[in-house]
Amino acid sequence: MKSLLLPPHPKERRVVFQNAWTQGYTPDIDCYVKHGGYAELKKALGMKPEEIIDEVKKSNLRGRGGAGFPCGVKWGFIRHDDGKPHYITCNGDESEPGTFKDRYILHNDPHQLIEGMAIAAYALNVHLAYIYIRCEFPKAAGIVAKAIEEAVAKGFLGKNIMGSGFDIEMYVHQGAGAYICGEETSLIESLEGKRPYPRIKPPYFPAVLGLYMSPTIVNNVETFCHVKQIFKIGSDEYAKMGTPGDGGTRVMCVSGDVVRPGPYEIPAGGVTLGELINDVCGGMKPGRKLKAIIPGGSSSKILRAGETFKMKVKGPDGEMVDKEVPLLDLVMDAANLAAAGTMIGSGGVIVMDDSRDMLWALNNLNQFYAHESCGQCTPCREGVLWIEKMTTRMVNGEGILQDPAILKNVADNIAGRTVCAFGEAASWPVQSFLEKFPEEFAVKSH
Amino acid sequence: MDTHAATSSGPKQADQIPADLLANIDEAVTHYPVSKRSASLPLLHLWQNHFGFIDASGVNWIASRLDLEPINILELVTFYPWFRQEAPGKTIIRVCRTLSCALAGSYDVREKFCKAAGIDPSVSGHHHGPPVSPDGKYSVEFVECLASCGSAPVVLVNNDLHEDVTEADIPNILNQYAS
Ligand SMILES: Cc1cc2nc3c(=O)[nH]c(=O)nc-3n(C[C@H](O)[C@H](O)[C@H](O)COP(=O)(O)O)c2cc1C
Ligand code: SF4
Ligand code: FES
């Protein structure tokens, strides 16, 4: 990836990406250990499990898989001594369109992930852990499996790790081409060898009834890597890199119509959307103007160039005051994007310029969701197919006057009425494209 | 083109399992000490990697190896887009269809791959198994986001990811896998 071969942009701070693109850095264990690898596991094994969870809480690390749940809080749901087996599974399904960070970690720095998972396993009293990797990363699966073997050979995994008396078994499990397996309960069903129909929450929160109906923590690849870094940097320092409630750095994956697309690791809240696009990514392609931004993976609500958001921001005397914030001044962290009515999600920023047709773009996404619905619940299974049929018809010049209203109605009747959040993921693009670019849909309906 | 021929004729896959495949299957099952059923996907991958696709005898064999009913395996083969019940081309070309790649021209890229491989591009294959070239060398299909959107458009050829693919690269890529 070209951007990663460049020296870090001044706005970047490479923490989980610090080694992956260093000249001569290789994914084998000797190289990792030479760069200080597994020192944090050793540190953690000298701590009490509760102390580890407290450190993760203090770091303000939020999950990097999309939902942004505070990692330490999630870990806190596990009762250490409930007498049940516990499991962790790493979510390496990375299939939210616009997201491309985990693939680099899996290929270039697998031991960072394994070390983060080993720390988690010890803290959560887990002896069996799986890394679920989408099968479209065949090389990554081989690299990670080899890294696990190396870690076992050196005593960082397996029986009695580093002489602690603690055992961890870890395996790679490959997916089979279905986006829905990124949803954590679907991932668990897939790992159990079943059709990956998501489970309904409640009661099936993974931390309560997860893999094999036992307490299970599912975390994203990047999240586990941050865990390792928290113990290297210290939870206070780590938290300070970000904003209150959104600690550390986050890999923002920028794609679409910018000069330098790529993954950029940036402190949470460390750039505005304008700085990200214009400074870090070199701006729009020559002669082009910004038209629209999908800020947090294809499921997040789209934003329109020139729009402003009414939100509360900290004034000069520290008091919260109402302010109108222009799109390009939006600070890139979880809270600000939520206040703008969208989300930071998985960090996948898709940028589109003034040559792009929004109906065409929405139809592309609708085709994705129509292909990927697991089919378990009626509003989603039927709704996403109808939505896709309608926008395809509109793209083909056969739209009717009522189409925008019907589209909105179908989307409104999916979101909130399904087993899993795929329902929202598929509806939000439709709702937000229609709301932000009504004129483009009106033109195609007659 | 009759891609179904491969499933209906010829010897059953289950009658030709080589020793190394058996050994890999036995090893994979050990990764799931709590439930053998969890080995369903790994066994299907091993099977498909060896035979190119999964025939009815394969479904039955895997089911019985894991003490399951054949439907427990068949329902996975039919759900997951990765698994096939028909032989693909020797070289499998998967072009990313999703937004960032489409913005960067992936629809043209797929069409050019089809034409260069001698496949009718109007057969999408997106939902119905991929079209195979008449000489059996290539299959070309659209897949959804390959998680490499920053170097769009991307194409997965067998196990290799090709990034920033332009039309001019297509003959070279096909040649690379010609033998
Ligand atoms: C439809 C859908 C797809 C998802 N895909 C992914 C994915 O590819 N990778 C991922 O890490 N999380 C994905 N998630 C989020 C997971 O359900 C889960 O929240 C996450 O893996 C938890 O890890 P984290 O707390 O470290 O973010 C998806 C969620 C939904 C609803
Ligand atoms: S919302 Fe869609 S993807 Fe989720 S369980 Fe229902 S049908 Fe499946
Ligand atoms: S859209 Fe093609 S790799 Fe993501």
mmCIF file of C-alpha atoms and ligand atoms in Angstrom, chain A residues 61-71 74-75 89-97 99 101-102 132 134 178-187 198 201 206 217-224 299 345-346 368-369 372 420-426, ligand 1:
data_model
loop_
_atom_site.group_PDB
_atom_site.id
_atom_site.type_symbol
_atom_site.label_atom_id
_atom_site.label_comp_id
_atom_site.label_asym_id
_atom_site.label_seq_id
_atom_site.Cartn_x
_atom_site.Cartn_y
_atom_site.Cartn_z
ATOM 1 C CA LEU A 61 -10.197 2.045 24.064
ATOM 2 C CA ARG A 62 -13.294 1.584 21.949
ATOM 3 C CA GLY A 63 -13.744 -1.439 19.708
ATOM 4 C CA ARG A 64 -12.467 -0.832 16.180
ATOM 5 C CA GLY A 65 -14.827 -3.294 14.462
ATOM 6 C CA GLY A 66 -17.652 -0.832 13.869
ATOM 7 C CA ALA A 67 -19.946 -0.648 16.885
ATOM 8 C CA GLY A 68 -17.368 1.221 18.990
ATOM 9 C CA PHE A 69 -18.227 -0.427 22.305
ATOM 10 C CA PRO A 70 -15.740 0.381 25.126
ATOM 11 C CA CYS A 71 -13.402 -2.599 25.225
ATOM 12 C CA LYS A 74 -17.073 -5.461 27.492
ATOM 13 C CA TRP A 75 -14.314 -7.435 29.190
ATOM 14 C CA THR A 89 -12.581 -14.943 19.141
ATOM 15 C CA CYS A 90 -10.840 -12.361 17.059
ATOM 16 C CA ASN A 91 -12.943 -10.821 14.326
ATOM 17 C CA GLY A 92 -10.768 -10.794 11.220
ATOM 18 C CA ASP A 93 -13.690 -10.915 8.820
ATOM 19 C CA GLU A 94 -12.994 -7.343 7.635
ATOM 20 C CA SER A 95 -15.735 -7.019 5.068
ATOM 21 C CA GLU A 96 -17.412 -3.667 5.690
ATOM 22 C CA PRO A 97 -16.960 -1.875 2.352
ATOM 23 C CA THR A 99 -12.473 -0.795 5.503
ATOM 24 C CA LYS A 101 -6.792 -1.995 7.976
ATOM 25 C CA ASP A 102 -6.940 -5.454 9.515
ATOM 26 C CA TYR A 132 -11.706 -15.823 12.376
ATOM 27 C CA ARG A 134 -12.201 -14.125 5.908
ATOM 28 C CA ALA A 178 -20.166 -14.112 3.622
ATOM 29 C CA TYR A 179 -20.195 -10.503 4.926
ATOM 30 C CA ILE A 180 -22.684 -11.384 7.640
ATOM 31 C CA CYS A 181 -20.026 -13.466 9.432
ATOM 32 C CA GLY A 182 -18.504 -10.174 10.594
ATOM 33 C CA GLU A 183 -21.511 -9.719 12.874
ATOM 34 C CA GLU A 184 -20.318 -11.225 16.120
ATOM 35 C CA THR A 185 -23.139 -13.704 16.776
ATOM 36 C CA SER A 186 -23.083 -14.799 13.143
ATOM 37 C CA LEU A 187 -19.340 -15.299 13.473
ATOM 38 C CA PRO A 198 -27.148 -14.057 13.718
ATOM 39 C CA LYS A 201 -29.809 -10.140 21.593
ATOM 40 C CA PRO A 206 -21.661 -13.179 23.390
ATOM 41 C CA ILE A 217 -15.456 -11.966 23.992
ATOM 42 C CA VAL A 218 -15.350 -11.014 20.322
ATOM 43 C CA ASN A 219 -12.957 -8.213 19.409
ATOM 44 C CA ASN A 220 -11.705 -6.832 16.141
ATOM 45 C CA VAL A 221 -8.104 -7.422 14.958
ATOM 46 C CA GLU A 222 -7.119 -3.786 15.443
ATOM 47 C CA THR A 223 -8.723 -3.712 18.904
ATOM 48 C CA PHE A 224 -6.531 -6.585 20.158
ATOM 49 C CA SER A 299 -23.199 1.339 6.479
ATOM 50 C CA GLY A 345 -17.846 2.973 12.564
ATOM 51 C CA SER A 346 -14.971 0.929 11.217
ATOM 52 C CA PHE A 368 -23.985 -5.318 -1.853
ATOM 53 C CA TYR A 369 -26.632 -5.550 0.867
ATOM 54 C CA GLU A 372 -25.249 -10.273 1.692
ATOM 55 C CA CYS A 420 -29.204 -8.083 13.763
ATOM 56 C CA ALA A 421 -27.796 -4.651 12.942
ATOM 57 C CA PHE A 422 -27.446 -5.576 9.274
ATOM 58 C CA GLY A 423 -30.980 -4.190 9.022
ATOM 59 C CA GLU A 424 -29.709 -0.741 10.011
ATOM 60 C CA ALA A 425 -26.525 -1.162 7.983
ATOM 61 C CA ALA A 426 -28.602 -1.691 4.843
HETATM 62 C C1 LIG C 1 -23.510 -6.630 9.542
HETATM 63 C C2 LIG C 1 -22.320 -6.464 10.436
HETATM 64 C C3 LIG C 1 -21.050 -6.706 9.944
HETATM 65 C C4 LIG C 1 -19.928 -6.571 10.768
HETATM 66 N N1 LIG C 1 -18.709 -6.815 10.230
HETATM 67 C C5 LIG C 1 -17.603 -6.718 11.042
HETATM 68 C C6 LIG C 1 -16.305 -7.013 10.539
HETATM 69 O O1 LIG C 1 -16.129 -7.346 9.354
HETATM 70 N N2 LIG C 1 -15.246 -6.913 11.389
HETATM 71 C C7 LIG C 1 -15.407 -6.557 12.706
HETATM 72 O O2 LIG C 1 -14.435 -6.505 13.442
HETATM 73 N N3 LIG C 1 -16.618 -6.264 13.202
HETATM 74 C C8 LIG C 1 -17.721 -6.344 12.409
HETATM 75 N N4 LIG C 1 -18.958 -6.077 12.941
HETATM 76 C C9 LIG C 1 -19.059 -5.721 14.367
HETATM 77 C C10 LIG C 1 -19.114 -6.961 15.256
HETATM 78 O O3 LIG C 1 -20.456 -7.411 15.388
HETATM 79 C C11 LIG C 1 -18.588 -6.678 16.661
HETATM 80 O O4 LIG C 1 -19.228 -5.551 17.154
HETATM 81 C C12 LIG C 1 -17.108 -6.454 16.723
HETATM 82 O O5 LIG C 1 -16.396 -7.487 16.098
HETATM 83 C C13 LIG C 1 -16.674 -6.352 18.150
HETATM 84 O O6 LIG C 1 -15.296 -6.055 18.231
HETATM 85 P P1 LIG C 1 -14.798 -4.651 18.788
HETATM 86 O O7 LIG C 1 -15.556 -4.408 20.053
HETATM 87 O O8 LIG C 1 -13.353 -4.861 18.998
HETATM 88 O O9 LIG C 1 -15.119 -3.632 17.753
HETATM 89 C C14 LIG C 1 -20.094 -6.191 12.116
HETATM 90 C C15 LIG C 1 -21.367 -5.933 12.603
HETATM 91 C C16 LIG C 1 -22.480 -6.061 11.778
HETATM 92 C C17 LIG C 1 -23.831 -5.776 12.335
#
